[in-house]
Short mmCIF file of C-alpha atoms and ligand atoms in Angstrom, two decimals:
data_model
loop_
_atom_site.label_atom_id
_atom_site.label_comp_id
_atom_site.label_asym_id
_atom_site.label_seq_id
_atom_site.Cartn_x
_atom_site.Cartn_y
_atom_site.Cartn_z
CA MET A 1015 9.88 -68.25 -33.56
CA LEU A 1016 10.84 -65.29 -35.21
CA LYS A 1017 12.82 -67.57 -38.05
CA LEU A 1018 9.30 -69.63 -38.49
CA ARG A 1019 7.52 -66.42 -38.87
CA ARG A 1020 9.98 -65.40 -41.98
CA ARG A 1021 9.77 -68.62 -43.58
CA PHE A 1022 6.13 -68.03 -43.94
CA HIS A 1023 6.40 -64.78 -45.02
CA LEU A 1024 7.95 -65.79 -48.44
CA LYS A 1025 5.29 -65.57 -50.83
CA THR A 1026 6.71 -64.03 -54.24
CA LEU A 1027 9.65 -64.59 -56.23
CA GLN A 1028 10.29 -61.20 -55.54
CA ASP A 1029 10.78 -61.39 -51.96
CA THR A 1030 13.97 -60.41 -51.04
CA THR A 1031 16.46 -61.51 -48.06
CA THR A 1032 18.29 -58.04 -46.47
CA LEU A 1033 22.03 -58.27 -46.78
CA HIS A 1034 24.09 -56.75 -43.81
CA ASN A 1035 24.51 -53.74 -45.76
CA GLY A 1036 20.66 -53.16 -46.08
CA VAL A 1037 20.92 -54.37 -49.76
CA LYS A 1038 17.77 -56.29 -50.68
CA MET A 1039 18.59 -59.26 -52.63
CA PRO A 1040 16.00 -61.82 -54.17
CA TRP A 1041 15.80 -64.92 -52.64
CA PHE A 1042 15.59 -66.76 -55.98
CA GLY A 1043 17.24 -66.39 -59.31
CA LEU A 1044 18.62 -67.78 -62.66
CA GLY A 1045 21.98 -69.40 -62.71
CA VAL A 1046 23.37 -69.34 -65.87
CA TYR A 1047 26.73 -71.76 -65.55
CA LYS A 1048 27.27 -73.81 -69.09
CA VAL A 1049 24.76 -71.51 -70.56
CA GLN A 1050 25.78 -70.82 -74.21
CA GLU A 1051 26.68 -67.35 -75.30
CA GLY A 1052 24.27 -65.99 -78.04
CA GLU A 1053 20.52 -67.25 -78.45
CA GLU A 1054 20.67 -69.64 -75.62
CA ALA A 1055 21.59 -67.18 -72.83
CA LEU A 1056 19.53 -64.51 -74.43
CA THR A 1057 16.22 -66.54 -74.74
CA SER A 1058 16.43 -68.06 -71.04
CA VAL A 1059 17.27 -65.23 -69.50
CA LYS A 1060 14.77 -63.49 -71.18
CA ALA A 1061 12.10 -66.01 -70.69
CA ALA A 1062 13.40 -65.76 -66.80
CA ILE A 1063 12.95 -61.90 -66.48
CA ASN A 1064 9.74 -62.67 -68.14
CA ALA A 1065 8.46 -65.18 -65.65
CA GLY A 1066 9.16 -62.65 -62.63
CA TYR A 1067 12.51 -63.49 -62.11
CA GLN A 1068 14.59 -60.25 -60.54
CA SER A 1069 18.05 -62.16 -59.97
CA ILE A 1070 20.44 -63.27 -62.60
CA ASP A 1071 23.61 -65.30 -61.54
CA THR A 1072 26.16 -65.34 -64.15
CA ALA A 1073 30.30 -64.88 -63.88
CA ALA A 1074 32.94 -63.74 -66.17
CA LEU A 1075 34.07 -67.84 -66.62
CA TYR A 1076 30.88 -68.29 -68.10
CA GLN A 1077 31.52 -66.38 -70.96
CA ASN A 1078 27.94 -65.42 -71.54
CA GLU A 1079 28.12 -61.52 -69.93
CA ASP A 1080 27.31 -60.18 -73.22
CA SER A 1081 24.07 -62.03 -73.87
CA VAL A 1082 22.89 -61.75 -70.11
CA GLY A 1083 23.66 -58.01 -71.05
CA GLN A 1084 21.40 -58.09 -74.17
CA ALA A 1085 18.65 -59.69 -72.33
CA ILE A 1086 18.55 -57.39 -69.72
CA LYS A 1087 18.19 -54.80 -72.00
CA GLU A 1088 15.60 -56.22 -74.48
CA SER A 1089 13.83 -57.49 -71.03
CA GLY A 1090 12.76 -54.10 -70.87
CA VAL A 1091 12.45 -54.02 -67.19
CA PRO A 1092 13.92 -50.99 -65.44
CA ARG A 1093 17.44 -51.77 -64.15
CA GLU A 1094 16.55 -50.91 -60.90
CA GLU A 1095 14.16 -53.85 -60.42
CA LEU A 1096 16.54 -56.46 -61.38
CA PHE A 1097 19.80 -57.70 -59.29
CA ILE A 1098 22.67 -59.14 -61.33
CA THR A 1099 25.57 -61.34 -59.82
CA THR A 1100 28.93 -61.76 -61.69
CA LYS A 1101 32.20 -63.06 -60.18
CA VAL A 1102 35.88 -62.55 -60.77
CA TRP A 1103 37.77 -65.25 -62.23
CA ASN A 1104 40.87 -67.35 -60.53
CA THR A 1105 43.33 -66.15 -63.43
CA ASP A 1106 42.52 -62.40 -62.70
CA GLN A 1107 43.26 -62.78 -59.23
CA ARG A 1108 46.68 -64.80 -59.91
CA ASN A 1109 47.21 -61.69 -62.34
CA ASP A 1110 46.49 -59.00 -60.56
CA SER A 1111 43.85 -57.84 -62.98
CA VAL A 1112 40.75 -58.11 -60.61
CA LEU A 1113 40.06 -54.23 -61.50
CA GLU A 1114 40.49 -54.80 -65.04
CA ALA A 1115 38.28 -57.92 -65.19
CA PHE A 1116 35.31 -56.06 -63.07
CA GLU A 1117 36.03 -53.46 -65.88
CA THR A 1118 35.27 -56.24 -68.39
CA SER A 1119 32.77 -57.54 -67.24
CA LEU A 1120 30.80 -54.48 -66.66
CA ASN A 1121 31.17 -53.68 -70.51
CA LYS A 1122 30.19 -56.87 -71.35
CA LEU A 1123 27.07 -56.54 -69.29
CA GLY A 1124 26.34 -53.05 -70.80
CA LEU A 1125 25.58 -52.07 -67.22
CA ASP A 1126 27.23 -48.98 -64.98
CA TYR A 1127 26.95 -51.30 -61.80
CA VAL A 1128 26.34 -54.57 -60.64
CA ASP A 1129 24.19 -55.54 -57.94
CA LEU A 1130 26.86 -58.02 -56.01
CA TYR A 1131 30.34 -58.92 -57.42
CA LEU A 1132 31.65 -61.95 -55.91
CA VAL A 1133 35.38 -63.78 -55.54
CA HIS A 1134 34.52 -67.17 -57.45
CA TRP A 1135 37.18 -69.36 -55.62
CA PRO A 1136 39.53 -68.52 -52.66
CA VAL A 1137 42.62 -68.60 -54.26
CA LYS A 1138 45.50 -69.13 -52.17
CA ASP A 1139 47.42 -66.39 -51.15
CA LYS A 1140 45.43 -63.98 -53.31
CA TYR A 1141 41.89 -63.76 -51.94
CA LYS A 1142 42.84 -61.38 -49.18
CA GLN A 1143 44.53 -59.00 -52.09
CA THR A 1144 41.21 -59.52 -54.34
CA TRP A 1145 39.03 -58.53 -51.36
CA LYS A 1146 40.52 -55.42 -51.12
CA VAL A 1147 40.03 -54.45 -54.80
CA LEU A 1148 36.32 -55.33 -54.17
CA GLU A 1149 36.00 -53.49 -51.09
CA ASN A 1150 37.21 -50.17 -52.95
CA LEU A 1151 34.74 -51.08 -55.87
CA TYR A 1152 32.10 -51.06 -53.27
CA LYS A 1153 33.50 -47.80 -51.51
CA GLU A 1154 33.38 -46.51 -54.96
CA GLY A 1155 29.61 -47.36 -55.65
CA ARG A 1156 30.31 -49.54 -58.49
CA VAL A 1157 28.87 -52.63 -56.92
CA ARG A 1158 25.99 -52.68 -54.21
CA ALA A 1159 27.47 -55.69 -52.33
CA ILE A 1160 30.35 -57.76 -52.40
CA GLY A 1161 30.79 -61.47 -51.40
CA VAL A 1162 32.62 -64.46 -52.04
CA SER A 1163 32.14 -67.89 -53.49
CA ASN A 1164 33.23 -71.31 -52.28
CA PHE A 1165 34.72 -70.16 -49.08
CA ASN A 1166 34.89 -72.45 -46.18
CA ILE A 1167 34.59 -71.37 -42.42
CA HIS A 1168 38.64 -71.22 -42.47
CA HIS A 1169 38.69 -68.95 -45.50
CA LEU A 1170 35.88 -66.45 -44.06
CA GLU A 1171 37.99 -66.10 -40.86
CA ASP A 1172 41.01 -65.49 -42.50
CA LEU A 1173 39.75 -63.08 -44.80
CA MET A 1174 37.69 -61.56 -41.98
CA SER A 1175 40.77 -60.73 -40.00
CA VAL A 1176 41.91 -58.12 -42.64
CA ALA A 1177 39.01 -57.07 -44.17
CA GLU A 1178 37.55 -54.00 -43.52
CA ILE A 1179 34.11 -54.80 -45.19
CA LYS A 1180 32.46 -58.20 -44.05
CA PRO A 1181 31.22 -60.41 -47.12
CA MET A 1182 27.79 -59.97 -47.93
CA VAL A 1183 27.13 -63.30 -49.55
CA ASN A 1184 28.82 -66.77 -49.69
CA GLN A 1185 27.95 -68.72 -52.70
CA VAL A 1186 28.68 -72.20 -52.15
CA GLU A 1187 27.71 -75.72 -53.45
CA LEU A 1188 24.26 -76.61 -51.23
CA HIS A 1189 21.77 -79.36 -52.05
CA PRO A 1190 20.24 -81.76 -49.96
CA LEU A 1191 23.31 -84.33 -50.19
CA PHE A 1192 25.45 -81.70 -49.21
CA SER A 1193 23.67 -79.52 -47.15
CA GLN A 1194 26.59 -77.68 -45.29
CA PRO A 1195 24.91 -77.25 -41.89
CA GLU A 1196 28.05 -76.01 -40.23
CA LEU A 1197 28.69 -73.72 -42.85
CA ARG A 1198 25.57 -72.20 -42.84
CA ASP A 1199 25.39 -71.84 -39.15
CA TYR A 1200 28.57 -70.15 -39.13
CA CYS A 1201 27.37 -67.57 -41.88
CA ARG A 1202 23.88 -67.00 -40.14
CA LYS A 1203 25.62 -65.98 -36.90
CA GLN A 1204 27.98 -63.91 -39.01
CA GLU A 1205 25.13 -62.35 -40.79
CA ILE A 1206 26.67 -63.53 -44.22
CA GLN A 1207 23.78 -64.61 -46.65
CA ILE A 1208 24.39 -68.30 -47.81
CA GLU A 1209 23.63 -68.85 -51.40
CA ALA A 1210 23.27 -72.65 -53.30
CA TRP A 1211 24.94 -73.21 -56.20
CA ALA A 1212 23.94 -76.50 -57.92
CA PRO A 1213 20.51 -76.39 -55.77
CA LEU A 1214 19.38 -79.16 -57.99
CA GLY A 1215 22.93 -81.21 -57.93
CA GLN A 1216 23.25 -80.28 -61.44
CA GLY A 1217 20.17 -82.29 -62.15
CA ARG A 1218 21.29 -85.29 -60.29
CA LEU A 1219 18.98 -85.16 -57.36
CA LEU A 1220 16.05 -85.56 -59.80
CA ASP A 1221 14.81 -89.24 -59.04
CA HIS A 1222 15.71 -89.30 -55.46
CA PRO A 1223 13.06 -91.37 -53.71
CA VAL A 1224 12.77 -89.97 -50.40
CA LEU A 1225 12.37 -86.28 -52.45
CA GLN A 1226 9.88 -88.08 -54.54
CA GLU A 1227 7.57 -89.34 -51.76
CA ILE A 1228 7.40 -85.69 -50.48
CA ALA A 1229 7.14 -83.89 -54.16
CA SER A 1230 4.30 -86.47 -54.82
CA ALA A 1231 2.45 -85.83 -51.44
CA HIS A 1232 2.38 -81.90 -52.40
CA HIS A 1233 1.72 -82.54 -56.25
CA LYS A 1234 4.96 -80.78 -56.84
CA SER A 1235 8.01 -82.05 -58.81
CA ILE A 1236 11.07 -82.88 -57.00
CA ALA A 1237 13.01 -79.56 -58.18
CA GLN A 1238 10.17 -77.59 -56.58
CA VAL A 1239 10.63 -79.25 -53.22
CA ILE A 1240 14.21 -78.43 -53.02
CA LEU A 1241 14.09 -75.14 -54.06
CA ARG A 1242 11.69 -74.60 -51.96
CA TRP A 1243 13.35 -76.48 -49.02
CA ASP A 1244 16.04 -74.07 -49.78
CA LEU A 1245 13.82 -70.75 -49.43
CA GLN A 1246 12.64 -72.23 -45.98
CA ASN A 1247 16.07 -72.85 -44.82
CA GLU A 1248 16.36 -68.97 -45.40
CA ILE A 1249 18.97 -70.02 -48.26
CA VAL A 1250 19.06 -68.14 -51.83
CA THR A 1251 18.68 -70.19 -54.74
CA ILE A 1252 19.70 -69.93 -58.26
CA PRO A 1253 18.67 -72.90 -59.83
CA LYS A 1254 19.78 -73.27 -63.63
CA SER A 1255 17.92 -74.32 -66.95
CA ILE A 1256 17.64 -73.16 -70.49
CA ARG A 1257 13.93 -74.30 -70.77
CA GLU A 1258 11.18 -72.03 -70.52
CA SER A 1259 9.03 -74.70 -69.03
CA ARG A 1260 11.57 -75.37 -66.22
CA ILE A 1261 12.29 -71.91 -65.81
CA ILE A 1262 8.44 -71.61 -64.81
CA GLU A 1263 8.31 -74.72 -62.83
CA ASN A 1264 11.12 -73.68 -60.74
CA ALA A 1265 9.73 -70.55 -59.79
CA ASP A 1266 6.41 -71.98 -58.90
CA ILE A 1267 7.16 -72.66 -55.21
CA PHE A 1268 5.41 -69.82 -53.33
CA ASN A 1269 2.16 -71.74 -53.19
CA PHE A 1270 2.90 -74.66 -50.64
CA THR A 1271 4.93 -75.06 -47.73
CA LEU A 1272 7.01 -77.98 -46.78
CA SER A 1273 6.09 -79.35 -43.31
CA GLU A 1274 8.58 -79.67 -40.28
CA SER A 1275 8.70 -83.23 -40.99
CA ASP A 1276 9.23 -82.73 -44.72
CA MET A 1277 11.82 -80.34 -44.03
CA GLU A 1278 13.68 -82.90 -41.24
CA LYS A 1279 13.52 -85.87 -44.26
CA ILE A 1280 15.17 -83.67 -46.39
CA ASN A 1281 17.69 -82.58 -43.83
CA ALA A 1282 18.61 -86.02 -43.10
CA LEU A 1283 19.56 -86.76 -46.37
CA ASN A 1284 22.76 -85.28 -46.21
CA GLU A 1285 25.73 -87.09 -46.75
CA ASN A 1286 28.34 -84.56 -47.36
CA LYS A 1287 28.79 -85.45 -50.70
CA ARG A 1288 29.97 -82.72 -53.23
CA PHE A 1289 29.68 -82.81 -57.06
CA GLY A 1290 32.01 -79.99 -57.61
CA ALA A 1291 35.16 -79.01 -56.74
CA ASP A 1292 36.98 -78.62 -53.26
CA PRO A 1293 37.51 -75.10 -52.30
CA ASP A 1294 40.64 -76.58 -49.91
CA ASN A 1295 41.80 -78.56 -53.13
CA PHE A 1296 41.28 -77.03 -56.43
CA THR A 1297 43.42 -77.34 -59.46
CA PHE A 1298 41.84 -74.58 -61.81
P1 LIG B 2682 21.57 -76.93 -60.79
O1 LIG B 2682 22.04 -77.45 -59.62
O2 LIG B 2682 20.87 -75.74 -61.12
O3 LIG B 2682 20.81 -77.98 -62.00
C1 LIG B 2682 21.08 -77.40 -63.40
C2 LIG B 2682 20.39 -78.47 -64.25
O4 LIG B 2682 19.33 -78.98 -63.73
C3 LIG B 2682 20.81 -78.80 -65.62
O5 LIG B 2682 21.09 -79.69 -66.09
C4 LIG B 2682 19.18 -78.15 -65.73
O6 LIG B 2682 19.30 -78.64 -66.99
C5 LIG B 2682 18.64 -79.55 -64.99
N1 LIG B 2682 17.10 -78.54 -64.46
C6 LIG B 2682 17.10 -77.49 -64.00
N2 LIG B 2682 15.69 -77.31 -63.74
C7 LIG B 2682 14.96 -78.47 -63.96
C8 LIG B 2682 13.71 -79.11 -63.39
N3 LIG B 2682 12.92 -78.67 -63.21
N4 LIG B 2682 13.52 -80.01 -63.81
C9 LIG B 2682 14.52 -81.52 -64.33
N5 LIG B 2682 15.70 -80.59 -64.51
C10 LIG B 2682 16.10 -79.31 -64.52
O7 LIG B 2682 23.22 -76.54 -61.27
P2 LIG B 2682 24.08 -75.39 -61.61
O8 LIG B 2682 25.36 -75.90 -61.58
O9 LIG B 2682 23.64 -74.85 -62.79
O10 LIG B 2682 24.12 -74.17 -60.34
C11 LIG B 2682 23.16 -73.14 -60.39
C12 LIG B 2682 23.95 -72.10 -60.79
O11 LIG B 2682 24.88 -72.16 -59.78
C13 LIG B 2682 25.07 -71.80 -61.83
O12 LIG B 2682 24.08 -71.87 -63.32
C14 LIG B 2682 25.61 -70.74 -61.80
O13 LIG B 2682 24.94 -69.56 -62.08
C15 LIG B 2682 25.52 -70.80 -60.08
N6 LIG B 2682 27.15 -71.87 -59.74
C16 LIG B 2682 28.26 -71.07 -59.71
C17 LIG B 2682 28.99 -71.70 -58.72
C18 LIG B 2682 30.25 -71.18 -58.21
O14 LIG B 2682 31.26 -71.33 -58.44
N7 LIG B 2682 29.97 -70.16 -57.29
C19 LIG B 2682 29.46 -73.42 -59.59
C20 LIG B 2682 28.65 -73.89 -60.11
C21 LIG B 2682 27.31 -73.28 -60.57
P3 LIG B 2682 18.18 -77.74 -68.49
O15 LIG B 2682 19.14 -76.73 -68.49
O16 LIG B 2682 18.60 -78.71 -69.66
O17 LIG B 2682 16.97 -77.48 -68.10
#
């Protein structure tokens, strides 16, 4: 019952989930993977903030932190109203330069803290050491929350066997063809907030017939249906677009509700089909 009540409580783009340390994180945000540093990143992030987005997900790897920071500054929105995520890249884990990488990200963003700092991938024999650095950053108040990305259950268990602070977030590939039910269930029990990357399957799901049928019935687009499905499943979601019209469209999901039957139809699409790399077998 509690779950149902919470689902219908989601009314605005600014609604938040409360992480296990009490920090509030927007359910919805803009992803900026493959958004070019410069004009493209600047205009997309500004368009999103202008449309009411409060959360931006970047990473050192994306090489657009400078422009994200500039957009934040030019938006005129007070810093405390925004939720900024960035991530430490694998080479910095391997080179034991996590702290330096954090300082570089912070400088590029032009911020004095980030809201969420993530371990981008579970680099074998390194992520526990990386986590210690993140724990220290958290204790020093330089990040409001720390988390991981692309961690499977066994990575989380291994990490938590030594961690002083449990990750607050796990950002993973998650969309209707890869809906990760076991990992979601595990994270829910551990109070680790799940966040979906590639929520739209990087654009590959936007002609799916089952999704199209549901979308037509609600007079919504497939993208909107998927993003609404995320929210009703209590999954933080960060769709990427560089087009203002889509940035606005993707956020226009607070005026309809998917029925239980719609939700079940979408849940049933799971094929355990990844589009991205496998966290147990990546080569970067
Ligand atoms: P998404 O699933 O968000 O899909 C983005 C693609 O969909 C783009 O090609 C975009 O095109 C298109 N698109 C967006 N909205 C619409 C729409 N309404 N109608 C039609 N097409 C649309 O993929 P991402 O990989 O970007 O994932 C989202 C975010 O997750 C990333 O940007 C990044 O922040 C994060 N991420 C994290 C990873 C990790 O390892 N932690 C890995 C990958 C992503 P266009 O821009 O032209 O509109």
